[in-house]
Structure formats: C-alpha cells, structure tokens
Coordinates of C-alpha atoms and ligand atoms in Angstrom, one line a residue:
X5 CA 18.1 14.9 27.8
X6 CA 17.6 11.2 27.4
X7 CA 14.9 8.9 28.8
X8 CA 15.2 5.2 28.4
X9 CA 12.3 3.0 29.2
X10 CA 13.0 -0.7 28.5
X11 CA 10.2 -3.1 28.8
X12 CA 8.1 -0.6 30.6
X13 CA 4.6 -1.7 31.3
X14 CA 2.0 -1.1 34.0
X15 CA 4.7 -1.6 36.7
X16 CA 7.1 0.9 35.2
X17 CA 4.3 3.4 34.7
X18 CA 3.2 3.0 38.3
X19 CA 6.8 3.7 39.4
X20 CA 6.9 6.8 37.2
X21 CA 3.7 8.0 38.8
X22 CA 5.2 7.5 42.2
X23 CA 8.3 9.4 41.2
X24 CA 6.1 12.2 39.8
X25 CA 7.8 12.1 36.4
X26 CA 6.0 12.1 33.1
X27 CA 5.1 8.7 31.7
X28 CA 4.4 9.8 28.2
X29 CA 5.9 6.8 26.4
X30 CA 5.1 4.0 28.8
X31 CA 1.7 3.3 27.4
X32 CA 3.2 2.3 24.1
X33 CA 6.0 0.0 25.3
X34 CA 4.7 -3.5 25.3
X35 CA 1.8 -2.4 23.0
X36 CA 1.6 -1.9 19.3
X37 CA 3.7 0.7 17.5
X38 CA 1.8 4.0 17.5
X39 CA 0.4 5.0 14.1
X40 CA 2.2 7.5 12.0
X41 CA 0.8 11.0 12.0
X42 CA 1.3 13.9 9.5
X43 CA 4.6 15.8 10.0
X44 CA 6.3 12.8 11.6
X45 CA 9.2 11.0 9.8
X46 CA 9.4 7.3 10.4
X47 CA 12.4 5.2 9.4
X48 CA 11.9 1.5 9.7
X49 CA 15.0 -0.7 9.6
X50 CA 13.1 -4.0 8.9
X51 CA 14.6 -7.1 10.5
X52 CA 14.5 -10.1 8.1
X53 CA 17.9 -11.6 8.8
X54 CA 18.3 -11.6 5.1
X55 CA 19.9 -8.3 4.3
X56 CA 19.1 -4.6 4.3
X57 CA 15.6 -3.2 4.0
X58 CA 14.7 0.3 5.1
X59 CA 11.2 1.7 4.8
X60 CA 10.6 5.4 5.2
X61 CA 7.3 7.2 5.8
X62 CA 8.1 10.8 5.0
X63 CA 6.5 13.8 6.7
X64 CA 3.8 14.2 4.1
X65 CA 3.0 10.5 4.1
X66 CA 4.9 9.7 0.9
X67 CA 6.9 6.5 1.1
X68 CA 10.4 5.3 0.2
X69 CA 12.0 1.9 0.3
X70 CA 15.8 1.6 0.3
X71 CA 16.9 -2.0 -0.7
X72 CA 15.0 -5.3 -0.2
X73 CA 17.6 -7.9 0.7
X74 CA 16.9 -11.6 0.4
X75 CA 20.0 -13.8 0.6
X76 CA 19.4 -17.5 0.8
X77 CA 21.6 -18.0 3.8
X78 CA 21.2 -21.1 6.0
X79 CA 24.9 -21.6 7.0
X80 CA 26.1 -21.6 10.7
X81 CA 27.6 -18.1 10.1
X82 CA 24.3 -16.7 9.0
X83 CA 21.8 -15.1 11.3
X84 CA 18.4 -16.8 11.4
X85 CA 15.6 -15.5 9.2
X86 CA 13.0 -13.3 10.9
X87 CA 10.2 -13.9 11.9
X88 CA 11.0 -17.4 10.5
X89 CA 11.6 -19.3 7.3
X90 CA 7.9 -19.9 6.5
X91 CA 7.9 -17.0 4.1
X92 CA 10.5 -15.3 1.9
X93 CA 12.1 -12.0 2.9
X94 CA 10.2 -10.2 0.2
X95 CA 6.9 -11.4 1.5
X96 CA 7.7 -10.4 5.1
X97 CA 8.7 -6.9 3.8
X98 CA 5.4 -6.5 1.9
X99 CA 3.4 -7.6 4.9
X100 CA 5.4 -5.2 7.2
X101 CA 4.7 -2.3 4.9
X102 CA 1.0 -3.1 4.6
X103 CA 0.7 -3.4 8.3
X104 CA 2.3 -0.1 9.0
X105 CA 0.7 2.0 6.2
X106 CA -2.0 0.0 4.5
X107 CA -0.3 1.2 1.3
X108 CA -0.8 -0.5 -2.0
X109 CA 2.1 1.2 -3.6
X110 CA 5.4 2.9 -2.9
X111 CA 6.2 6.4 -4.1
X112 CA 9.9 5.7 -4.4
X113 CA 12.3 2.8 -4.2
X114 CA 16.0 2.7 -4.5
X115 CA 18.7 0.1 -4.6
X116 CA 22.1 1.0 -3.1
X117 CA 23.9 -1.6 -5.2
X118 CA 23.4 -4.9 -6.9
X119 CA 24.1 -7.6 -4.3
X120 CA 21.7 -10.2 -3.1
X121 CA 21.5 -8.9 0.5
X122 CA 20.2 -5.6 -0.9
X123 CA 18.2 -6.6 -4.0
X124 CA 17.3 -10.3 -3.7
X125 CA 18.6 -13.6 -5.0
X126 CA 17.1 -15.7 -7.8
X127 CA 17.4 -19.5 -7.4
X128 CA 15.8 -22.5 -9.1
X129 CA 13.0 -22.4 -6.5
X130 CA 12.2 -18.6 -6.8
X131 CA 8.5 -18.2 -7.8
X132 CA 7.4 -16.7 -11.1
X133 CA 5.6 -13.3 -11.2
X134 CA 2.0 -13.4 -12.3
X135 CA 3.0 -12.0 -15.6
X136 CA 5.6 -14.7 -16.1
X137 CA 8.1 -12.0 -17.1
X138 CA 10.5 -12.3 -14.1
X139 CA 11.0 -14.2 -10.9
X140 CA 10.3 -13.1 -7.4
X141 CA 12.9 -12.3 -4.8
X142 CA 13.8 -9.1 -2.8
X143 CA 12.9 -6.0 -4.8
X144 CA 11.1 -7.8 -7.6
X145 CA 8.9 -9.6 -5.0
X146 CA 8.1 -6.3 -3.2
X147 CA 7.4 -4.6 -6.6
X148 CA 5.1 -7.5 -7.6
X149 CA 2.8 -6.8 -4.6
X150 CA 3.3 -3.0 -4.0
X151 CA 3.4 -0.9 -7.2
X152 CA 6.5 1.2 -7.3
X153 CA 6.0 4.6 -8.9
X154 CA 9.6 5.5 -9.3
X155 CA 12.7 3.4 -8.9
X156 CA 16.3 4.6 -8.7
X157 CA 19.5 2.6 -9.0
X158 CA 23.2 3.2 -9.8
X159 CA 23.2 1.5 -13.2
X160 CA 20.1 2.4 -15.3
X161 CA 19.8 2.2 -18.3
X162 CA 22.9 0.4 -19.5
X163 CA 24.2 -1.3 -16.3
X164 CA 27.7 -1.1 -17.8
X165 CA 29.9 0.4 -15.0
X166 CA 32.6 -0.6 -14.3
X167 CA 31.9 -3.6 -16.4
X168 CA 28.7 -5.1 -17.9
X169 CA 26.6 -6.6 -15.1
X170 CA 25.2 -9.8 -16.5
X171 CA 24.4 -12.1 -13.6
X172 CA 21.2 -14.1 -13.3
X173 CA 20.0 -11.7 -10.7
X174 CA 20.6 -8.7 -12.9
X175 CA 18.9 -10.3 -15.9
X176 CA 15.9 -11.0 -13.8
X177 CA 15.9 -7.5 -12.3
X178 CA 16.1 -5.9 -15.8
X179 CA 13.2 -8.0 -16.9
X180 CA 11.3 -6.7 -13.9
X181 CA 12.1 -3.1 -14.8
X182 CA 11.1 -3.6 -18.4
X183 CA 7.7 -5.2 -17.5
X184 CA 7.0 -2.7 -14.7
X185 CA 7.9 0.4 -16.8
X186 CA 6.1 -0.8 -19.9
X187 CA 3.0 -2.3 -18.3
X188 CA 2.6 -0.9 -14.8
X189 CA 3.7 2.8 -15.1
X190 CA 7.0 2.5 -13.1
X191 CA 9.5 5.3 -13.8
X192 CA 13.1 4.2 -13.6
X193 CA 16.0 6.7 -13.1
X194 CA 19.7 6.5 -12.6
X195 CA 20.6 7.8 -9.1
X196 CA 22.6 11.0 -9.8
X197 CA 25.1 12.1 -7.0
X198 CA 24.8 15.7 -5.9
X199 CA 21.1 16.1 -6.7
X200 CA 18.4 16.7 -4.1
X201 CA 15.4 16.4 -6.4
X202 CA 15.2 12.7 -7.2
X203 CA 13.6 11.5 -3.9
X204 CA 11.2 14.2 -2.8
X205 CA 8.0 14.7 -0.8
X206 CA 5.6 13.4 -3.4
X207 CA 2.4 14.6 -1.8
X208 CA 2.8 18.0 0.0
X209 CA 6.4 19.3 -0.5
X210 CA 5.4 22.9 0.3
X211 CA 4.2 22.1 3.7
X212 CA 7.6 20.6 4.9
X213 CA 10.3 22.9 3.5
X214 CA 13.0 21.7 5.8
X215 CA 13.0 18.3 4.3
X216 CA 15.7 17.1 1.8
X217 CA 17.3 13.9 0.5
X218 CA 20.7 14.8 -0.9
X219 CA 22.4 12.2 -3.1
X220 CA 25.9 11.8 -1.7
X221 CA 27.6 9.3 -3.9
X222 CA 27.4 6.5 -6.5
X223 CA 29.9 4.8 -8.8
X224 CA 32.7 6.8 -7.1
X225 CA 31.2 10.1 -7.9
X226 CA 30.9 12.1 -4.7
X227 CA 29.0 15.4 -3.9
X228 CA 31.3 18.3 -3.1
X229 CA 28.9 20.0 -0.7
X230 CA 28.5 22.9 -3.2
X231 CA 25.3 23.1 -5.2
X232 CA 25.0 19.9 -7.1
X233 CA 28.7 19.6 -8.0
X234 CA 30.5 16.3 -7.8
X235 CA 34.0 14.9 -8.1
X236 CA 35.0 11.5 -9.4
X237 CA 36.9 9.7 -6.7
X238 CA 37.9 6.7 -8.9
X239 CA 40.6 7.1 -11.5
X240 CA 39.7 6.5 -15.2
X241 CA 39.4 2.7 -15.6
X242 CA 41.9 2.7 -18.5
X243 CA 44.6 3.9 -16.1
X244 CA 44.4 1.1 -13.6
X245 CA 44.7 -2.7 -13.9
X246 CA 41.4 -4.5 -14.1
X247 CA 42.2 -6.3 -10.8
X248 CA 42.1 -2.9 -9.1
X249 CA 38.8 -1.8 -10.6
X250 CA 36.1 -0.6 -8.2
X251 CA 34.0 -3.4 -6.6
X252 CA 30.3 -3.5 -6.5
X253 CA 30.3 -2.4 -2.9
X254 CA 32.6 0.6 -3.8
X255 CA 30.0 1.7 -6.3
X256 CA 27.1 1.8 -3.8
X257 CA 24.7 4.7 -3.8
X258 CA 24.1 6.6 -0.6
X259 CA 22.3 9.7 0.6
X260 CA 21.8 12.1 3.5
X261 CA 18.3 12.8 4.6
X262 CA 17.6 16.1 6.5
X263 CA 14.5 17.2 8.3
X264 CA 15.0 20.4 10.2
X265 CA 17.9 19.7 12.6
X266 CA 17.6 15.9 12.1
X267 CA 20.1 14.4 9.7
X268 CA 20.5 10.7 8.7
X269 CA 23.1 8.9 6.7
X270 CA 22.9 5.7 4.7
X271 CA 25.7 4.6 2.3
X272 CA 25.1 1.0 1.2
X273 CA 28.2 -1.2 1.4
X274 CA 31.0 1.3 0.7
X275 CA 34.4 0.4 2.2
X276 CA 36.7 2.7 4.0
X277 CA 39.7 0.5 4.6
X278 CA 41.3 -0.9 1.4
X279 CA 42.1 -4.6 1.4
X280 CA 45.9 -5.2 1.9
X281 CA 47.9 -4.1 -1.0
X282 CA 45.1 -2.3 -2.8
X283 CA 45.3 1.4 -3.7
X284 CA 44.2 4.2 -1.3
X285 CA 41.3 5.2 -3.5
X286 CA 39.5 2.0 -2.5
X287 CA 38.7 4.0 0.6
X288 CA 35.3 5.5 -0.5
X289 CA 34.1 6.4 3.0
X290 CA 36.5 9.3 3.6
X291 CA 35.2 11.5 0.7
X292 CA 31.6 10.4 1.3
X293 CA 31.9 11.3 5.1
X294 CA 33.3 14.7 4.2
X295 CA 30.2 15.3 2.0
X296 CA 27.8 14.0 4.6
X297 CA 29.0 15.9 7.7
X298 CA 27.6 15.3 11.2
X299 CA 24.3 13.5 11.5
X300 CA 21.9 12.3 14.3
X301 CA 21.6 8.8 13.1
X302 CA 23.6 6.6 10.7
X303 CA 23.5 3.1 9.2
X304 CA 26.8 1.3 9.3
X305 CA 28.4 0.9 6.0
X306 CA 28.8 -2.7 4.8
X307 CA 27.1 -4.1 8.0
X308 CA 30.2 -3.1 10.0
X309 CA 32.3 -5.7 8.2
X310 CA 36.1 -5.7 8.4
X311 CA 36.7 -3.1 5.5
X312 CA 34.2 -0.5 6.7
X313 CA 33.6 2.2 9.2
X314 CA 37.0 3.9 9.2
X315 CA 38.1 6.3 11.9
X316 CA 37.5 9.4 9.7
X317 CA 33.9 8.4 8.9
X318 CA 33.0 7.6 12.5
X319 CA 34.4 10.9 13.7
X320 CA 32.8 12.9 10.8
X321 CA 29.3 11.5 11.1
X322 CA 29.5 11.4 14.9
X323 CA 25.8 10.3 15.3
X324 CA 23.8 9.8 18.5
X325 CA 22.4 6.5 17.1
X326 CA 24.1 3.8 15.0
X327 CA 22.0 1.2 13.3
X328 CA 23.1 -1.9 11.4
X329 CA 21.7 -4.9 9.6
X330 CA 23.0 -8.2 10.6
X331 CA 22.9 -11.4 8.5
X332 CA 26.4 -12.8 9.3
X333 CA 28.5 -13.5 12.4
X334 CA 31.0 -10.9 11.2
X335 CA 28.5 -8.0 11.5
X336 CA 30.1 -6.1 13.0
X337 CA 33.8 -7.0 13.3
X338 CA 35.8 -6.3 16.5
X339 CA 37.8 -3.2 15.4
X340 CA 34.6 -1.6 13.9
X341 CA 32.8 -2.1 17.2
X342 CA 35.7 -0.5 19.1
X343 CA 35.7 2.5 16.7
X344 CA 31.9 3.0 17.2
X345 CA 32.4 3.2 20.9
X346 CA 35.6 5.4 20.8
X347 CA 35.2 8.8 22.5
X348 CA 38.6 9.6 21.0
X349 CA 37.0 9.6 17.6
X350 CA 34.1 11.8 18.9
X351 CA 33.0 12.8 22.3
X352 CA 29.7 12.2 24.1
X353 CA 27.2 9.3 24.4
X354 CA 25.9 7.2 21.5
X355 CA 23.6 4.2 21.3
X356 CA 24.1 1.2 19.0
X357 CA 21.3 -0.8 17.5
X358 CA 21.6 -4.1 15.7
X359 CA 18.5 -5.8 14.3
X360 CA 19.4 -9.5 14.5
X361 CA 22.7 -10.1 16.4
X362 CA 24.4 -13.4 15.7
X363 CA 25.0 -15.2 19.1
X364 CA 28.5 -16.3 18.0
X365 CA 29.5 -12.7 17.6
X366 CA 28.4 -11.8 21.1
X367 CA 30.6 -14.6 22.4
X368 CA 33.6 -13.5 20.5
X369 CA 33.5 -9.7 20.9
X370 CA 33.6 -8.5 24.4
X371 CA 31.1 -5.7 25.1
X372 CA 28.9 -6.5 22.2
X373 CA 26.4 -8.0 24.5
X374 CA 25.9 -4.6 26.1
X375 CA 24.8 -2.7 22.9
X376 CA 21.6 -0.7 23.3
X377 CA 19.6 -3.0 21.1
X378 CA 20.5 -6.3 19.5
X379 CA 17.2 -7.6 18.1
X380 CA 14.1 -6.4 16.4
X381 CA 12.9 -3.9 13.8
X382 CA 14.7 -0.6 14.6
X383 CA 12.4 2.3 14.0
X384 CA 13.4 5.9 14.2
X385 CA 10.5 8.2 14.9
X386 CA 11.4 11.9 14.2
X387 CA 9.2 14.5 15.7
X388 CA 7.4 16.9 13.4
X389 CA 9.9 19.6 12.3
X390 CA 12.9 17.4 13.2
X391 CA 13.8 18.8 16.6
X392 CA 14.1 15.4 18.3
X393 CA 13.8 11.7 17.6
X394 CA 13.2 8.4 19.5
X395 CA 14.2 4.8 18.7
X396 CA 11.5 2.1 19.0
X397 CA 12.5 -1.5 18.9
X398 CA 9.7 -3.7 17.6
X399 CA 9.4 -7.5 18.2
X400 CA 10.5 -9.3 15.0
X401 CA 9.4 -12.7 16.1
X402 CA 5.7 -12.2 15.1
X403 CA 3.6 -9.8 13.1
X404 CA 2.2 -8.1 16.1
X405 CA 5.2 -5.8 16.0
X406 CA 5.0 -5.2 19.8
X407 CA 7.2 -2.4 21.1
X408 CA 9.9 -4.0 23.2
X409 CA 11.9 -0.8 24.1
X410 CA 11.8 2.9 23.5
X411 CA 15.0 5.0 23.6
X412 CA 15.2 8.8 23.6
X413 CA 14.0 11.4 23.0
X414 CA 17.3 12.6 21.6
X415 CA 17.6 16.3 20.9
X416 CA 18.9 17.1 17.3
X417 CA 21.8 19.4 17.0
Ligands
ZN516 ZN1 25.5 -5.8 2.1

C-alpha cells in the first residue's frame, strides 16, 4: 500500500480526520525532519547542486558518508548550487550532517571514484587546511571539520590503476590522507569487491544482524554472488590498446546495502552503454546488476547520463524508488528517463526523485516535469528491521530542512 501526502499541513490533516483515515505522517510534513531513532536506517541524498553526497545513519547510530562532490560549475548547463553560493559544497555538507546528528566525526567515508563531482575540486581559491598540509574541497573539507575514522577508496595505497593518478586533486587528496592518517588517527583502506566486512555497524552490530553492506565492484572486479568471490570484468591491460583502457567512471566502487528485506544499490558513475565503436566490456552495469539483484531503492549510475542505466540494469534492479543527483542539464538523458519508466523492463509502479532538476531539461524531455520529486534533499527512512521505507523530501533552499513531501510507506519485498 502506498500513501502520498504532498504539502500536507493542518488542512490536509483535517481532511484526513474527516475521512476517518490515519494521519500519522501529516504532522511532520511542513515541519522539521523527525529525529533519527535507534533501529532506523536513514539515507540522506544531500542536495548541493555540486555532485554526489550521500550520508547514512545506520541502525546502530554509526555513520557513513559516500562521496562529497564539489564541482566549481557556474555555466548555463549547470544546476544552481544549493542552498546558494555563499558557502562551498563541503561546508554545506558538514553543516547538514551536524544538524542531523550533532556528530563531530564519521565512522566511515568512501569515495566511489576520483572525479570532482564525487570528491571535490581544488582551484587557486581553495582555502588551506588549518595544518597547511592540504587544501579544502569536497572530501578534504568534510574531513577537516568531521574526523573520519575509516576511509575507503578504489586506489589506496598506490593509486596506480589503470594508470598513475597524478592530478592536482589527487595530489591534494593524498596529502590529506597522509596528514589525517599520521596525525588524526584515520584508517585508510582499499575498497575490496566481494567483501561485506569493510563498512559495518561500528557500535552495536550484534543487535541488528540483518544488516549488511556488500561491496559489489571496483576497478572492474565484480562480486560473483558466492561468498566473497569476484571476477575481473576488464581484460588484462597489456592485451588492449591504451585508448580502450577503462575510464575513471568504469572503475567506480559500488555496493548493495541490505537491512532485513530492504535493499539499496549505489554504483558511482559506472557506464552500461559503451560509446560508439568501443568494446562491449565497457558495459560495466550488466555484470554489476547481476551481482546486485532486485532492490527497493537505487541511485542512478552516472547521474542518468547518456552512457548509463542500460535496459538490463533497470530490469534487474527493478526498484520502487529511483534517486539521482543532478548538476547538469543532461541529468538524466531522454532515453534513460524512458527506460526508468518502462513497464516492459519491469512491471509495477515506481517513483523517481531528482534532487535539483535543471529547468532546461524539463523543457526538453517530455514527462520529466511529472517525476515524483524534482528538488530537495531526498531522504530514505527505513523502518526498524527493514520491512518498509518512506521517502522524505526536505527543502534545500535553507537550513531549516523543512519537510516538503512524504512518499510511502513502501513495503519491502
Ligand atoms: Zn559523477
């Protein structure tokens, strides 16, 4: 069963009373986001307009941050920064997390891959850290203000696959890791596909035994679904021309989170439709979707861009809720949007939530204006035990984080 209460307030509640139906959620729509309670899983897709940032409060209260995007943007194709341009994306992220949890540290953080819309972007005007050891943007800015206990990425410790990563952003990021691990107690680990023991409940794992984060893929290595076994999807580099080598997006790290019957997929920017003339193995989505299986909620790969969200992945994941991060007018592209809606790829209803839809894209793609949510922080609140979840949309124009809509509850399968 699904209840949808958009912009419900006193009037909607009065209507519900007259109709003699429960009004359990109306008191929170229009008001502040209700506080997290033990056993609940919250997944906050934070709207900055500057890339991907997802903050998780796990059932035992431990925390996880996946990505901290901070592109510079500013062109007509780019979505506007949220709430506004008066602060950097990293600062907005830190303030959001402090507001929601009061936390001074993060138990886990993870980068899906090394692009600025996922890790930050260093420019001539990026501020220095207090230590002077690195500059602040995206993940380094978050880590400056919220101590990260354990950080996972696809490249540690050598950052040499498929070729040495030696950009300004990477040099700064590695200086951040060095200082934080030597001076501030951060543990850094390479994200290992197949494993389910790298991101765990840090506080009370015994109490919530149906919880798991399974590493699905990174660097083309994909979980088989059996134990911790993996298969390498990419051919040996020496057997292919360098112009065909895997891109940074193809190397993205992704996982499946499970809590009871609730399953959630996030895969970074992996593509599923090779660019014209490129080999079939540039489709990374197909093997990853086989490993993931059906889920309740999924983040669109690569923001729903032209090379992502192939038909197999859409049909295999078949979620009730799709979520995507918009920072460009091509998020999503037209055929991607058609596939998301296609009941030939999978039957039944589904809701689509964007966090910062670009107005130009709504003009170009017919039907896009009718998606379930087009603006705001998209927060999944999963009930204790994982039997159902709701989607809260929070106002991203100010730091009151007012609830603008509540969707669900959706039963988990
Ligand atoms: Zn991206």
